[in-house]
mmCIF file of C-alpha atoms in Angstrom:
data_model
loop_
_atom_site.group_PDB
_atom_site.id
_atom_site.type_symbol
_atom_site.label_atom_id
_atom_site.label_comp_id
_atom_site.label_asym_id
_atom_site.label_seq_id
_atom_site.Cartn_x
_atom_site.Cartn_y
_atom_site.Cartn_z
ATOM 1 C CA MET A 401 39.792 -0.093 28.242
ATOM 2 C CA ALA A 402 37.515 1.016 25.412
ATOM 3 C CA PRO A 403 34.145 2.452 26.449
ATOM 4 C CA SER A 404 31.290 -0.020 26.250
ATOM 5 C CA LEU A 405 28.213 0.421 24.100
ATOM 6 C CA PRO A 406 25.131 1.312 26.211
ATOM 7 C CA HIS A 407 22.822 -1.676 26.612
ATOM 8 C CA SER A 408 19.712 0.141 27.786
ATOM 9 C CA TYR A 409 16.907 1.814 25.902
ATOM 10 C CA MET A 410 16.629 4.466 28.607
ATOM 11 C CA VAL A 411 18.316 7.840 28.008
ATOM 12 C CA GLY A 412 19.110 9.730 31.197
ATOM 13 C CA ASP A 413 16.316 9.112 33.700
ATOM 14 C CA PHE A 414 13.556 9.102 31.055
ATOM 15 C CA ASP A 415 12.022 5.673 31.652
ATOM 16 C CA CYS A 416 9.237 5.802 29.051
ATOM 17 C CA ASN A 417 6.856 3.020 28.047
ATOM 18 C CA ILE A 418 8.046 1.221 24.942
ATOM 19 C CA GLY A 419 6.844 -1.473 22.567
ATOM 20 C CA VAL A 420 8.731 -2.970 19.630
ATOM 21 C CA GLU A 421 7.461 -4.492 16.382
ATOM 22 C CA PHE A 422 9.814 -6.653 14.328
ATOM 23 C CA GLU A 423 8.962 -7.453 10.707
ATOM 24 C CA PHE A 424 10.728 -10.364 9.020
ATOM 25 C CA VAL A 425 10.320 -13.312 6.684
ATOM 26 C CA VAL A 426 10.073 -16.936 7.802
ATOM 27 C CA GLN A 427 11.112 -19.597 5.322
ATOM 28 C CA GLY A 428 8.418 -22.177 4.657
ATOM 29 C CA LEU A 429 5.414 -19.888 4.404
ATOM 30 C CA ARG A 430 4.108 -18.313 1.237
ATOM 31 C CA GLY A 431 5.004 -14.667 0.705
ATOM 32 C CA GLY A 432 3.143 -11.704 -0.727
ATOM 33 C CA ARG A 433 -0.657 -11.477 -0.823
ATOM 34 C CA PRO A 434 -1.724 -15.025 -1.729
ATOM 35 C CA PRO A 435 -5.114 -15.865 -3.195
ATOM 36 C CA SER A 436 -7.844 -17.241 -0.971
ATOM 37 C CA LEU A 437 -7.061 -20.879 -0.312
ATOM 38 C CA ASP A 438 -9.445 -23.348 1.280
ATOM 39 C CA LEU A 439 -6.926 -25.139 3.482
ATOM 40 C CA GLU A 440 -7.363 -27.260 6.551
ATOM 41 C CA ALA A 441 -5.760 -25.086 9.227
ATOM 42 C CA PRO A 442 -4.572 -28.007 11.419
ATOM 43 C CA ASP A 443 -2.710 -29.502 8.448
ATOM 44 C CA SER A 444 -1.453 -26.249 6.914
ATOM 45 C CA GLU A 445 2.149 -25.209 6.769
ATOM 46 C CA GLN A 446 1.211 -21.852 8.266
ATOM 47 C CA ASP A 447 -0.212 -23.446 11.403
ATOM 48 C CA LYS A 448 2.977 -25.464 11.782
ATOM 49 C CA ARG A 449 5.184 -22.387 11.502
ATOM 50 C CA VAL A 450 3.076 -20.447 13.996
ATOM 51 C CA GLN A 451 3.564 -23.254 16.497
ATOM 52 C CA GLU A 452 7.313 -22.985 15.953
ATOM 53 C CA VAL A 453 7.160 -19.263 16.670
ATOM 54 C CA ARG A 454 5.343 -20.032 19.905
ATOM 55 C CA HIS A 455 7.950 -22.651 20.815
ATOM 56 C CA VAL A 456 10.969 -20.378 20.444
ATOM 57 C CA LEU A 457 9.236 -17.570 22.319
ATOM 58 C CA ARG A 458 8.449 -19.909 25.195
ATOM 59 C CA LYS A 459 12.148 -20.816 25.274
ATOM 60 C CA ALA A 460 12.856 -17.106 25.741
ATOM 61 C CA ASN A 461 10.500 -17.106 28.744
ATOM 62 C CA ILE A 462 8.073 -14.790 26.963
ATOM 63 C CA ARG A 463 4.311 -15.172 27.341
ATOM 64 C CA CYS A 464 2.756 -15.704 23.934
ATOM 65 C CA TYR A 465 -0.481 -17.049 22.488
ATOM 66 C CA PRO A 466 -1.077 -18.605 19.057
ATOM 67 C CA PRO A 467 -2.411 -16.067 16.557
ATOM 68 C CA ILE A 468 -4.135 -18.616 14.311
ATOM 69 C CA SER A 469 -7.240 -20.466 15.464
ATOM 70 C CA ARG A 470 -7.927 -23.901 14.030
ATOM 71 C CA ASP A 471 -11.290 -22.463 12.978
ATOM 72 C CA SER A 472 -9.787 -19.493 11.117
ATOM 73 C CA PRO A 473 -8.554 -19.566 7.507
ATOM 74 C CA ALA A 474 -4.872 -20.229 6.962
ATOM 75 C CA TYR A 475 -4.565 -17.392 4.435
ATOM 76 C CA PHE A 476 -6.398 -14.080 4.185
ATOM 77 C CA ASP A 477 -6.732 -11.919 1.121
ATOM 78 C CA ASN A 478 -8.166 -8.402 1.141
ATOM 79 C CA ASP A 479 -11.754 -9.684 1.117
ATOM 80 C CA ASP A 480 -11.216 -12.108 3.985
ATOM 81 C CA TRP A 481 -9.014 -9.936 6.178
ATOM 82 C CA ASP A 482 -11.750 -8.350 8.331
ATOM 83 C CA ARG A 483 -13.403 -11.700 9.004
ATOM 84 C CA GLY A 484 -10.068 -13.341 9.709
ATOM 85 C CA SER A 485 -9.010 -10.559 12.065
ATOM 86 C CA GLY A 486 -12.245 -10.994 14.023
ATOM 87 C CA LEU A 487 -11.615 -14.717 14.422
ATOM 88 C CA LEU A 488 -8.038 -14.009 15.419
ATOM 89 C CA SER A 489 -9.092 -11.455 18.037
ATOM 90 C CA GLY A 490 -11.660 -13.756 19.590
ATOM 91 C CA PHE A 491 -9.219 -16.631 19.754
ATOM 92 C CA LEU A 492 -6.576 -14.485 21.456
ATOM 93 C CA ASP A 493 -9.067 -13.229 24.032
ATOM 94 C CA GLU A 494 -10.167 -16.784 24.858
ATOM 95 C CA SER A 495 -6.582 -18.039 25.112
ATOM 96 C CA ALA A 496 -5.621 -15.158 27.380
ATOM 97 C CA ARG A 497 -8.541 -15.768 29.753
ATOM 98 C CA LYS A 498 -7.562 -19.420 30.104
ATOM 99 C CA GLN A 499 -4.157 -18.204 31.259
ATOM 100 C CA GLY A 500 -5.637 -15.688 33.698
ATOM 101 C CA PHE A 501 -5.208 -12.615 31.466
ATOM 102 C CA GLU A 502 -7.591 -10.050 30.082
ATOM 103 C CA ILE A 503 -6.301 -8.515 26.865
ATOM 104 C CA GLN A 504 -9.306 -6.264 26.209
ATOM 105 C CA VAL A 505 -10.255 -3.126 28.136
ATOM 106 C CA PRO A 506 -13.271 -0.866 27.555
ATOM 107 C CA GLY A 507 -13.193 0.857 24.192
ATOM 108 C CA PRO A 508 -10.884 0.058 21.280
ATOM 109 C CA GLN A 509 -7.717 -0.107 23.360
ATOM 110 C CA ARG A 510 -6.032 -3.508 23.542
ATOM 111 C CA LYS A 511 -3.832 -4.606 26.399
ATOM 112 C CA TYR A 512 -0.366 -5.484 25.145
ATOM 113 C CA GLN A 513 0.757 -7.802 27.926
ATOM 114 C CA PHE A 514 2.357 -10.464 25.765
ATOM 115 C CA TRP A 515 4.472 -11.021 22.668
ATOM 116 C CA MET A 516 2.254 -11.754 19.675
ATOM 117 C CA PRO A 517 3.478 -13.234 16.377
ATOM 118 C CA HIS A 518 1.218 -12.931 13.358
ATOM 119 C CA PRO A 519 1.419 -12.968 9.540
ATOM 120 C CA ASP A 520 2.146 -9.615 7.883
ATOM 121 C CA LEU A 521 1.271 -9.472 4.203
ATOM 122 C CA SER A 522 3.132 -6.188 3.672
ATOM 123 C CA VAL A 523 6.455 -7.954 4.236
ATOM 124 C CA ILE A 524 7.450 -9.907 1.141
ATOM 125 C CA PRO A 525 10.576 -11.854 0.182
ATOM 126 C CA ASP A 526 12.976 -10.179 -2.227
ATOM 127 C CA ARG A 527 16.430 -10.709 -3.622
ATOM 128 C CA PHE A 528 17.958 -8.437 -0.988
ATOM 129 C CA GLN A 529 17.277 -10.662 2.006
ATOM 130 C CA THR A 530 20.133 -9.931 4.347
ATOM 131 C CA MET A 531 20.265 -13.016 6.549
ATOM 132 C CA ALA A 532 19.292 -15.900 4.301
ATOM 133 C CA GLY A 533 20.804 -15.119 0.922
ATOM 134 C CA PRO A 534 18.889 -14.848 -2.361
ATOM 135 C CA ALA A 535 15.227 -15.771 -2.378
ATOM 136 C CA ASP A 536 14.450 -19.236 -3.677
ATOM 137 C CA ASP A 537 11.032 -19.671 -5.299
ATOM 138 C CA THR A 538 11.124 -23.383 -4.522
ATOM 139 C CA LYS A 539 11.196 -22.588 -0.803
ATOM 140 C CA PRO A 540 8.187 -20.357 -0.160
ATOM 141 C CA SER A 541 8.297 -17.926 2.723
ATOM 142 C CA GLN A 542 5.869 -15.726 4.619
ATOM 143 C CA GLY A 543 6.108 -12.191 5.928
ATOM 144 C CA CYS A 544 5.573 -12.030 9.688
ATOM 145 C CA GLU A 545 5.630 -9.563 12.545
ATOM 146 C CA ILE A 546 6.154 -9.988 16.259
ATOM 147 C CA SER A 547 4.757 -7.261 18.495
ATOM 148 C CA SER A 548 6.188 -6.993 21.979
ATOM 149 C CA ARG A 549 4.340 -6.501 25.208
ATOM 150 C CA VAL A 550 4.486 -3.065 26.856
ATOM 151 C CA MET A 551 7.841 -2.619 28.581
ATOM 152 C CA ARG A 552 9.678 0.146 30.381
ATOM 153 C CA ALA A 553 12.764 1.468 28.624
ATOM 154 C CA SER A 554 14.916 0.510 31.612
ATOM 155 C CA ASP A 555 14.245 -3.228 31.301
ATOM 156 C CA ALA A 556 13.382 -3.727 27.613
ATOM 157 C CA ALA A 557 16.867 -4.490 26.283
ATOM 158 C CA GLY A 558 17.318 -7.813 28.061
ATOM 159 C CA GLU A 559 13.887 -9.109 27.111
ATOM 160 C CA VAL A 560 14.234 -8.120 23.447
ATOM 161 C CA THR A 561 17.674 -9.740 23.314
ATOM 162 C CA ARG A 562 16.238 -13.058 24.551
ATOM 163 C CA VAL A 563 13.444 -13.042 21.984
ATOM 164 C CA LEU A 564 15.673 -12.185 19.036
ATOM 165 C CA GLY A 565 18.290 -14.678 20.157
ATOM 166 C CA ALA A 566 15.688 -17.446 20.201
ATOM 167 C CA LEU A 567 14.334 -16.504 16.780
ATOM 168 C CA ARG A 568 17.736 -16.338 15.140
ATOM 169 C CA SER A 569 18.987 -19.586 16.619
ATOM 170 C CA ASP A 570 15.918 -21.772 16.055
ATOM 171 C CA MET A 571 14.212 -20.511 12.908
ATOM 172 C CA LYS A 572 15.104 -19.736 9.310
ATOM 173 C CA VAL A 573 14.252 -16.043 9.488
ATOM 174 C CA CYS A 574 15.607 -13.078 7.584
ATOM 175 C CA ASN A 575 14.977 -9.436 6.809
ATOM 176 C CA THR A 576 14.046 -8.007 3.442
ATOM 177 C CA THR A 577 13.963 -4.487 2.076
ATOM 178 C CA THR A 578 10.217 -4.378 2.760
ATOM 179 C CA ALA A 579 10.649 -5.128 6.479
ATOM 180 C CA GLY A 580 10.698 -2.423 9.117
ATOM 181 C CA LEU A 581 11.417 -1.991 12.813
ATOM 182 C CA HIS A 582 8.691 0.018 14.550
ATOM 183 C CA LEU A 583 9.167 1.566 17.989
ATOM 184 C CA HIS A 584 6.117 2.632 20.031
ATOM 185 C CA MET A 585 6.722 5.054 22.887
ATOM 186 C CA SER A 586 4.485 6.798 25.411
ATOM 187 C CA GLU A 587 5.272 9.057 28.337
ATOM 188 C CA PRO A 588 6.190 7.609 31.750
ATOM 189 C CA PRO A 589 4.328 8.550 34.937
ATOM 190 C CA SER A 590 5.336 12.016 36.132
ATOM 191 C CA GLY A 591 3.782 14.194 38.835
ATOM 192 C CA ASP A 592 0.014 14.130 38.382
ATOM 193 C CA SER A 593 0.283 12.385 35.001
ATOM 194 C CA PRO A 594 -0.322 8.603 35.081
ATOM 195 C CA GLY A 595 1.725 8.132 31.912
ATOM 196 C CA GLY A 596 0.901 5.839 29.036
ATOM 197 C CA THR A 597 -0.067 8.528 26.547
ATOM 198 C CA VAL A 598 1.406 11.570 24.770
ATOM 199 C CA ARG A 599 0.439 15.194 25.229
ATOM 200 C CA THR A 600 -0.362 17.667 22.484
ATOM 201 C CA LEU A 601 2.626 19.809 23.517
ATOM 202 C CA THR A 602 4.961 16.817 23.297
ATOM 203 C CA THR A 603 3.616 16.001 19.839
ATOM 204 C CA ARG A 604 4.170 19.533 18.555
ATOM 205 C CA ARG A 605 7.692 19.526 19.907
ATOM 206 C CA LEU A 606 8.608 16.126 18.493
ATOM 207 C CA ILE A 607 7.359 17.004 15.011
ATOM 208 C CA SER A 608 9.276 20.301 15.215
ATOM 209 C CA LEU A 609 12.447 18.379 16.097
ATOM 210 C CA LEU A 610 11.932 16.032 13.163
ATOM 211 C CA VAL A 611 11.496 18.941 10.766
ATOM 212 C CA MET A 612 15.013 19.947 11.842
ATOM 213 C CA ILE A 613 16.784 16.578 11.789
ATOM 214 C CA GLU A 614 14.650 14.165 9.753
ATOM 215 C CA GLY A 615 17.312 13.937 7.054
ATOM 216 C CA SER A 616 19.776 12.615 9.628
ATOM 217 C CA MET A 617 17.261 9.987 10.745
ATOM 218 C CA TYR A 618 17.001 8.683 7.186
ATOM 219 C CA LYS A 619 20.769 8.760 6.715
ATOM 220 C CA LEU A 620 21.248 6.419 9.657
ATOM 221 C CA CYS A 621 19.003 3.846 7.945
ATOM 222 C CA ASP A 622 19.756 1.335 5.265
ATOM 223 C CA PRO A 623 19.502 3.379 2.015
ATOM 224 C CA GLU A 624 16.640 1.196 0.794
ATOM 225 C CA ARG A 625 14.457 2.716 3.508
ATOM 226 C CA LEU A 626 14.588 5.984 1.580
ATOM 227 C CA MET A 627 12.496 4.258 -1.074
ATOM 228 C CA SER A 628 9.873 2.813 1.269
ATOM 229 C CA ALA A 629 6.285 4.004 1.017
ATOM 230 C CA HIS A 630 5.743 2.896 4.632
ATOM 231 C CA CYS A 631 7.785 5.726 6.196
ATOM 232 C CA LYS A 632 6.955 8.906 4.289
ATOM 233 C CA PRO A 633 8.751 12.026 5.550
ATOM 234 C CA VAL A 634 6.929 13.979 8.228
ATOM 235 C CA THR A 635 8.614 17.160 6.981
ATOM 236 C CA GLU A 636 7.215 16.795 3.486
ATOM 237 C CA SER A 637 3.694 16.033 4.647
ATOM 238 C CA VAL A 638 3.602 18.976 7.071
ATOM 239 C CA ARG A 639 4.873 21.371 4.425
ATOM 240 C CA ALA A 640 2.411 20.055 1.872
ATOM 241 C CA ILE A 641 -0.429 20.982 4.219
ATOM 242 C CA ALA A 642 1.116 24.284 5.277
ATOM 243 C CA VAL A 643 1.497 25.669 1.752
ATOM 244 C CA ARG A 644 -2.240 25.244 1.179
ATOM 245 C CA GLY A 645 -2.929 27.725 3.936
ATOM 246 C CA ASP A 646 -2.298 31.433 4.178
ATOM 247 C CA PRO A 647 1.277 32.011 2.929
ATOM 248 C CA ALA A 648 1.515 35.158 5.040
ATOM 249 C CA LYS A 649 0.407 33.463 8.251
ATOM 250 C CA PRO A 650 2.839 34.361 11.062
ATOM 251 C CA LEU A 651 4.097 31.920 13.644
ATOM 252 C CA SER A 652 1.322 31.516 16.192
ATOM 253 C CA LYS A 653 1.528 32.943 19.686
ATOM 254 C CA LEU A 654 1.829 29.426 21.068
ATOM 255 C CA GLY A 655 4.645 28.712 18.645
ATOM 256 C CA ARG A 656 6.558 31.865 19.547
ATOM 257 C CA GLN A 657 6.803 30.641 23.127
ATOM 258 C CA HIS A 658 8.634 27.485 22.079
ATOM 259 C CA ILE A 659 10.206 28.222 18.688
ATOM 260 C CA SER A 660 12.720 31.031 18.256
ATOM 261 C CA ALA A 661 12.139 33.407 15.361
ATOM 262 C CA ALA A 662 15.915 33.283 14.816
ATOM 263 C CA LEU A 663 15.781 29.873 13.111
ATOM 264 C CA LYS A 664 17.412 30.238 9.715
ATOM 265 C CA ASN A 665 16.807 26.839 8.118
ATOM 266 C CA VAL A 666 13.127 26.230 8.778
ATOM 267 C CA ASP A 667 10.205 27.557 6.781
ATOM 268 C CA LYS A 668 8.151 29.656 9.213
ATOM 269 C CA GLN A 669 4.966 28.494 7.478
ATOM 270 C CA THR A 670 5.744 24.925 8.464
ATOM 271 C CA MET A 671 6.260 25.785 12.114
ATOM 272 C CA ALA A 672 3.147 27.971 12.097
ATOM 273 C CA TYR A 673 1.046 24.982 11.073
ATOM 274 C CA ILE A 674 2.592 22.644 13.655
ATOM 275 C CA TRP A 675 1.923 25.160 16.434
ATOM 276 C CA ASP A 676 -1.506 26.326 15.273
ATOM 277 C CA GLU A 677 -3.740 26.350 18.369
ATOM 278 C CA SER A 678 -6.613 24.829 16.389
ATOM 279 C CA ILE A 679 -4.600 21.664 15.663
ATOM 280 C CA THR A 680 -4.592 18.841 18.203
ATOM 281 C CA HIS A 681 -2.395 15.787 18.518
ATOM 282 C CA VAL A 682 -5.266 13.746 17.093
ATOM 283 C CA ASP A 683 -5.112 15.774 13.858
ATOM 284 C CA ILE A 684 -1.353 16.048 13.481
ATOM 285 C CA PRO A 685 -0.410 12.473 12.462
ATOM 286 C CA TYR A 686 -2.822 12.151 9.581
ATOM 287 C CA PHE A 687 -1.105 14.325 6.979
ATOM 288 C CA VAL A 688 -0.374 11.293 4.803
ATOM 289 C CA SER A 689 -0.806 7.550 4.983
ATOM 290 C CA ALA A 690 2.111 5.649 6.526
ATOM 291 C CA PRO A 691 4.134 8.626 7.808
ATOM 292 C CA ALA A 692 7.524 7.970 9.383
ATOM 293 C CA LEU A 693 6.077 9.167 12.698
ATOM 294 C CA ARG A 694 2.563 8.272 13.759
ATOM 295 C CA VAL A 695 0.564 9.311 16.788
ATOM 296 C CA LYS A 696 -1.818 6.444 17.331
ATOM 297 C CA PRO A 697 -4.801 6.000 19.650
ATOM 298 C CA ILE A 698 -4.127 2.258 19.669
ATOM 299 C CA GLY A 699 -0.684 0.817 20.190
ATOM 300 C CA ASN A 700 1.802 -0.183 22.831
ATOM 301 C CA SER A 701 0.586 2.409 25.336
ATOM 302 C CA ASP A 702 0.116 1.819 29.038
ATOM 303 C CA PRO A 703 -2.414 -1.046 29.176
ATOM 304 C CA GLU A 704 -4.165 0.418 32.223
ATOM 305 C CA LEU A 705 -5.480 3.301 30.124
ATOM 306 C CA ALA A 706 -8.309 2.907 27.636
ATOM 307 C CA SER A 707 -9.481 4.916 24.634
ATOM 308 C CA ASN A 708 -7.730 8.147 25.677
ATOM 309 C CA ALA A 709 -4.239 6.637 25.336
ATOM 310 C CA PHE A 710 -1.907 7.611 22.499
ATOM 311 C CA ASP A 711 1.648 6.721 21.611
ATOM 312 C CA PHE A 712 4.314 7.681 19.096
ATOM 313 C CA GLU A 713 5.290 5.110 16.481
ATOM 314 C CA PHE A 714 8.701 5.662 14.879
ATOM 315 C CA ARG A 715 8.791 3.971 11.452
ATOM 316 C CA TYR A 716 12.065 5.277 9.970
ATOM 317 C CA LEU A 717 13.976 2.173 10.923
ATOM 318 C CA GLU A 718 14.883 -0.672 8.592
ATOM 319 C CA GLY A 719 14.010 -4.222 9.545
ATOM 320 C CA THR A 720 16.508 -5.909 11.813
ATOM 321 C CA LEU A 721 16.776 -8.935 14.082
ATOM 322 C CA ASP A 722 19.939 -7.595 15.729
ATOM 323 C CA PRO A 723 19.430 -6.692 19.415
ATOM 324 C CA ILE A 724 22.361 -4.260 19.405
ATOM 325 C CA LEU A 725 21.058 -2.259 16.442
ATOM 326 C CA THR A 726 17.564 -2.358 17.948
ATOM 327 C CA CYS A 727 18.918 -0.950 21.209
ATOM 328 C CA GLN A 728 20.814 1.843 19.479
ATOM 329 C CA TRP A 729 17.804 2.805 17.371
ATOM 330 C CA ALA A 730 15.657 2.837 20.518
ATOM 331 C CA ARG A 731 18.140 5.178 22.196
ATOM 332 C CA VAL A 732 17.973 7.624 19.270
ATOM 333 C CA CYS A 733 14.162 7.673 19.431
ATOM 334 C CA CYS A 734 14.098 7.859 23.247
ATOM 335 C CA ALA A 735 16.524 10.783 23.136
ATOM 336 C CA LEU A 736 14.242 12.722 20.777
ATOM 337 C CA PHE A 737 11.178 11.806 22.844
ATOM 338 C CA ARG A 738 12.936 12.891 26.055
ATOM 339 C CA ILE A 739 13.696 16.343 24.646
ATOM 340 C CA ALA A 740 10.098 16.780 23.494
ATOM 341 C CA ALA A 741 8.526 15.508 26.725
ATOM 342 C CA THR A 742 10.737 16.884 29.500
ATOM 343 C CA TYR A 743 12.457 20.096 28.408
ATOM 344 C CA SER A 744 11.278 23.448 29.714
ATOM 345 C CA THR A 745 10.128 26.073 27.211
ATOM 346 C CA ASP A 746 13.478 27.884 27.335
ATOM 347 C CA MET A 747 15.497 24.660 27.071
ATOM 348 C CA PHE A 748 13.488 23.569 24.052
ATOM 349 C CA ARG A 749 14.003 26.923 22.290
ATOM 350 C CA LEU A 750 17.757 26.594 22.818
ATOM 351 C CA LYS A 751 17.749 22.997 21.558
ATOM 352 C CA MET A 752 15.972 24.044 18.368
ATOM 353 C CA LEU A 753 18.560 26.793 17.830
ATOM 354 C CA GLU A 754 21.350 24.263 18.397
ATOM 355 C CA LEU A 755 19.890 21.891 15.808
ATOM 356 C CA ASP A 756 19.415 24.777 13.398
ATOM 357 C CA ARG A 757 23.098 25.656 13.792
ATOM 358 C CA ILE A 758 24.443 22.167 13.038
ATOM 359 C CA ILE A 759 22.377 21.523 9.899
ATOM 360 C CA THR A 760 24.571 20.965 6.844
ATOM 361 C CA PRO A 761 22.676 21.938 3.673
ATOM 362 C CA ASP A 762 25.402 20.410 1.485
ATOM 363 C CA HIS A 763 24.479 16.851 2.510
ATOM 364 C CA PRO A 764 20.693 16.460 2.209
ATOM 365 C CA ALA A 765 18.788 13.191 2.264
ATOM 366 C CA TRP A 766 16.235 12.470 -0.443
ATOM 367 C CA HIS A 767 13.249 10.232 0.144
ATOM 368 C CA ARG A 768 11.230 9.094 -2.847
ATOM 369 C CA GLU A 769 8.114 10.679 -1.314
ATOM 370 C CA SER A 770 9.847 14.025 -0.755
ATOM 371 C CA ARG A 771 9.984 16.919 -3.203
ATOM 372 C CA ILE A 772 12.558 18.791 -1.142
ATOM 373 C CA PRO A 773 15.947 17.781 0.304
ATOM 374 C CA LEU A 774 15.836 16.853 3.986
ATOM 375 C CA LYS A 775 18.858 18.558 5.536
ATOM 376 C CA THR A 776 21.291 16.573 7.673
ATOM 377 C CA SER A 777 24.123 17.255 10.109
ATOM 378 C CA SER A 778 27.423 15.603 10.878
ATOM 379 C CA LEU A 779 27.164 12.400 12.866
ATOM 380 C CA ARG A 780 29.116 13.736 15.830
ATOM 381 C CA ASP A 781 26.999 16.890 16.088
ATOM 382 C CA PHE A 782 23.787 14.898 15.708
ATOM 383 C CA LEU A 783 24.578 12.474 18.549
ATOM 384 C CA ALA A 784 25.821 15.292 20.790
ATOM 385 C CA ALA A 785 22.624 17.288 20.251
ATOM 386 C CA LEU A 786 20.578 14.244 21.287
ATOM 387 C CA GLY A 787 22.741 13.684 24.379
ATOM 388 C CA ILE A 788 23.895 10.192 23.363
ATOM 389 C CA ASP A 789 27.458 10.961 22.245
ATOM 390 C CA ASN A 790 29.140 8.140 24.149
ATOM 391 C CA PRO A 791 32.372 7.311 22.229
ATOM 392 C CA ALA A 792 31.264 3.724 21.669
ATOM 393 C CA THR A 793 27.912 4.953 20.343
ATOM 394 C CA TYR A 794 29.695 7.236 17.893
ATOM 395 C CA ILE A 795 31.891 4.365 16.658
ATOM 396 C CA PHE A 796 28.843 2.104 16.298
ATOM 397 C CA TRP A 797 26.943 4.573 14.116
ATOM 398 C CA LEU A 798 30.055 5.485 12.135
ATOM 399 C CA GLU A 799 30.506 1.814 11.222
ATOM 400 C CA LYS A 800 26.795 1.630 10.403
ATOM 401 C CA LEU A 801 27.121 4.584 8.018
ATOM 402 C CA ILE A 802 30.030 2.875 6.270
ATOM 403 C CA ALA A 803 27.895 -0.266 5.925
ATOM 404 C CA ASN A 804 25.037 1.853 4.558
ATOM 405 C CA GLU A 805 27.323 3.254 1.881
ATOM 406 C CA GLN A 806 28.510 -0.236 0.946
ATOM 407 C CA ALA A 807 24.889 -1.384 0.718
ATOM 408 C CA MET A 808 24.103 1.586 -1.491
ATOM 409 C CA ILE A 809 26.908 0.593 -3.866
ATOM 410 C CA ALA A 810 25.789 -3.046 -3.919
ATOM 411 C CA ARG A 811 22.118 -2.120 -4.324
ATOM 412 C CA PRO A 812 21.990 1.145 -6.285
ATOM 413 C CA ILE A 813 18.655 2.871 -5.767
ATOM 414 C CA VAL A 814 18.667 6.039 -7.830
ATOM 415 C CA ASP A 815 21.285 7.861 -9.867
ATOM 416 C CA GLY A 816 23.037 10.578 -7.943
ATOM 417 C CA PHE A 817 22.070 9.241 -4.519
ATOM 418 C CA LEU A 818 24.030 11.327 -2.031
ATOM 419 C CA ALA A 819 26.533 10.003 0.479
ATOM 420 C CA PRO A 820 25.558 9.257 4.096
ATOM 421 C CA LEU A 821 26.183 11.551 7.055
ATOM 422 C CA SER A 822 29.741 12.825 7.264
ATOM 423 C CA GLU A 823 31.917 11.178 9.883
ATOM 424 C CA GLN A 824 33.246 14.403 11.398
#
């Protein structure tokens, strides 16, 4: 019997906190950034569609509250967005209290105890919609996002599958090249740590890992994601900051404990900046706007913690409404997070040397925001290094890479775009 594909977000025993954000387009709502319209919310098409979102989520046994108040405008432009967001927030708080919930805690942190659908003006229809065919201007559509509640990696797969199954069976939804899948992760409880946040050490390690393998992350994606301004390479942004500093700066003492000086493929300046003792995990994510990895003080972190909670947000991933692809992407991100959060100093040094060894300079990935090639590795070596080299997982990603190449041929992006990860 052929090995089965893992159906759990958890890798090993690393049961981290996780939240998922799905971006998509719903037919029947206007797309793009519409002008301010003075519409009666109870009679608007948007209000109707929001109610449908609520209906299908209830069918999936997911707690959800309507994101549009009858007193709030049906459309927001840039000028109205702050006012509209305030109305939206107040309405959600009131709805939650009626149901016995509190979705606010002291400080800016919000409790993510429910699935929340809302309009997303960054997601626009295009001719490359993958589930509904070519866009039809006579049938307006609206970009949307559904943010999950906080889950544990061990039980997230079943819940996400129910939600996506309900959406795909009951609504005319699709993905576009502007849509993304965002995964929020924070550390699980361990020892004296209550969990629900990320440590500075974990952040340094994760960014160091991405500097090694970020090209492979992009190669696993739909090629169009390489052109997105919403997931700019972490490697490029770190290096852009590092070169402004002292070019002769050696790897810091802190860095030497975790990063071997024997690395051959990594600019020592880059690592020196990541491991600079004066840099904290609050500073690290803000190299550029919309990086492919964010460290956010507000997100799907443990809801019991307040303003001191942080999480990682992985933004490399193309939009999808497929629970299997979502699960496999989550496993890739959980595997990286697990290495960064749980490995000893010596184990992490060895892992960095292993990744350095498997890099294949002949097959780089280019992102439109990057001035340098992001080196990749073979698929088999990449999955083995992450500890998720189940045979079925390898076959899944190999088929995905073939589909990526076919998509690249059907939707050429730039001349000379290089082939995906090798299959060996």
